[in-house]
Amino acid sequence: MEIIIAPDSRLNQVSKKVEIFDNTVISILNQMLECMYNNKGIGLAAPQVGILKRLVVVDCSDKNNIKKPIKLINPEIIKSSSEISEFEEGCLSLPTQYAKVKRPAEITVKFQNIEGIYCEESFSGIEATCIQHEVDHLDGKLFVDHVSKLKKNIILKKLIKFKKKNKK
């Protein structure tokens, strides 16, 4: 799996709901986790690897090498706190670029597990931020869509240079 680097129109498309829960979905989620870990990320959405399905993997565990991966299929944020937190966000699809983004501090997510069973879970802190960031990807949005137009344009110009410099 290769991560798509912005600007790329594939990152602006809305992902389709997963309807069939089979070994293919499990395989994609496992490959996404491996890709995320290999690239030292804490979250990855399927569109970032060219798959327009509503699949997200997250692991915000501490640095003690104890992995706590979360796999979300068809995630939907159903509740957000009025309390806001601000984190400096980065993204595997926007390498070397960071910006402070304000988001709800706590969220409740409805999603399906690998068996297709609906689940609901609440998240706070960095996990809440990370999941909101990844759900944005499923809706064709990037973290730079939450900053000023000027800052977004500066970041996108830097990424164009980055892509030219790192072309294979």
Coordinates of N, CA, C and O in Angstrom, one line a residue, residues 33 35-44 58-60 92 130:
L33 N -3.2 -0.9 8.8 CA -2.5 -0.8 10.0 C -1.0 -0.9 9.8 O -0.2 -0.1 10.4
C35 N 0.7 -0.4 7.1 CA 1.1 0.8 6.4 C 1.3 2.0 7.4 O 2.2 2.7 7.4
M36 N 0.3 2.2 8.3 CA 0.3 3.3 9.2 C 1.5 3.1 10.2 O 2.2 4.1 10.4
Y37 N 1.7 1.9 10.7 CA 2.8 1.7 11.6 C 4.1 1.9 10.9 O 5.0 2.6 11.4
N38 N 4.3 1.4 9.7 CA 5.5 1.6 8.9 C 5.8 3.0 8.6 O 7.0 3.4 8.5
N39 N 4.8 3.9 8.5 CA 5.0 5.3 8.3 C 4.9 6.1 9.5 O 4.8 7.4 9.5
K40 N 4.9 5.5 10.7 CA 4.9 6.1 12.0 C 3.7 7.1 12.2 O 3.9 8.2 12.8
G41 N 2.6 6.7 11.7 CA 1.3 7.5 11.9 C 0.5 6.9 13.0 O 0.8 5.9 13.6
I42 N -0.5 7.7 13.4 CA -1.4 7.3 14.5 C -2.8 7.0 13.9 O -3.7 6.6 14.7
G43 N -3.0 7.3 12.6 CA -4.3 7.1 12.0 C -4.2 7.0 10.5 O -3.2 7.6 10.0
L44 N -5.1 6.3 9.9 CA -5.1 6.2 8.4 C -6.5 5.8 7.9 O -7.1 5.0 8.5
V58 N -6.8 3.4 13.7 CA -6.2 4.4 14.6 C -5.5 3.6 15.7 O -5.9 2.6 16.1
D59 N -4.3 4.2 16.1 CA -3.6 3.7 17.2 C -2.8 4.8 17.9 O -1.8 5.2 17.4
C60 N -3.4 5.4 18.9 CA -2.8 6.5 19.6 C -2.2 6.0 20.9 O -2.0 6.8 21.9
L92 N -0.3 11.7 7.1 CA 0.6 11.0 6.3 C 0.5 11.4 4.8 O 1.4 11.2 4.0
C130 N -7.8 12.4 16.4 CA -7.4 11.5 15.4 C -8.6 10.9 14.6 O -8.6 10.9 13.4

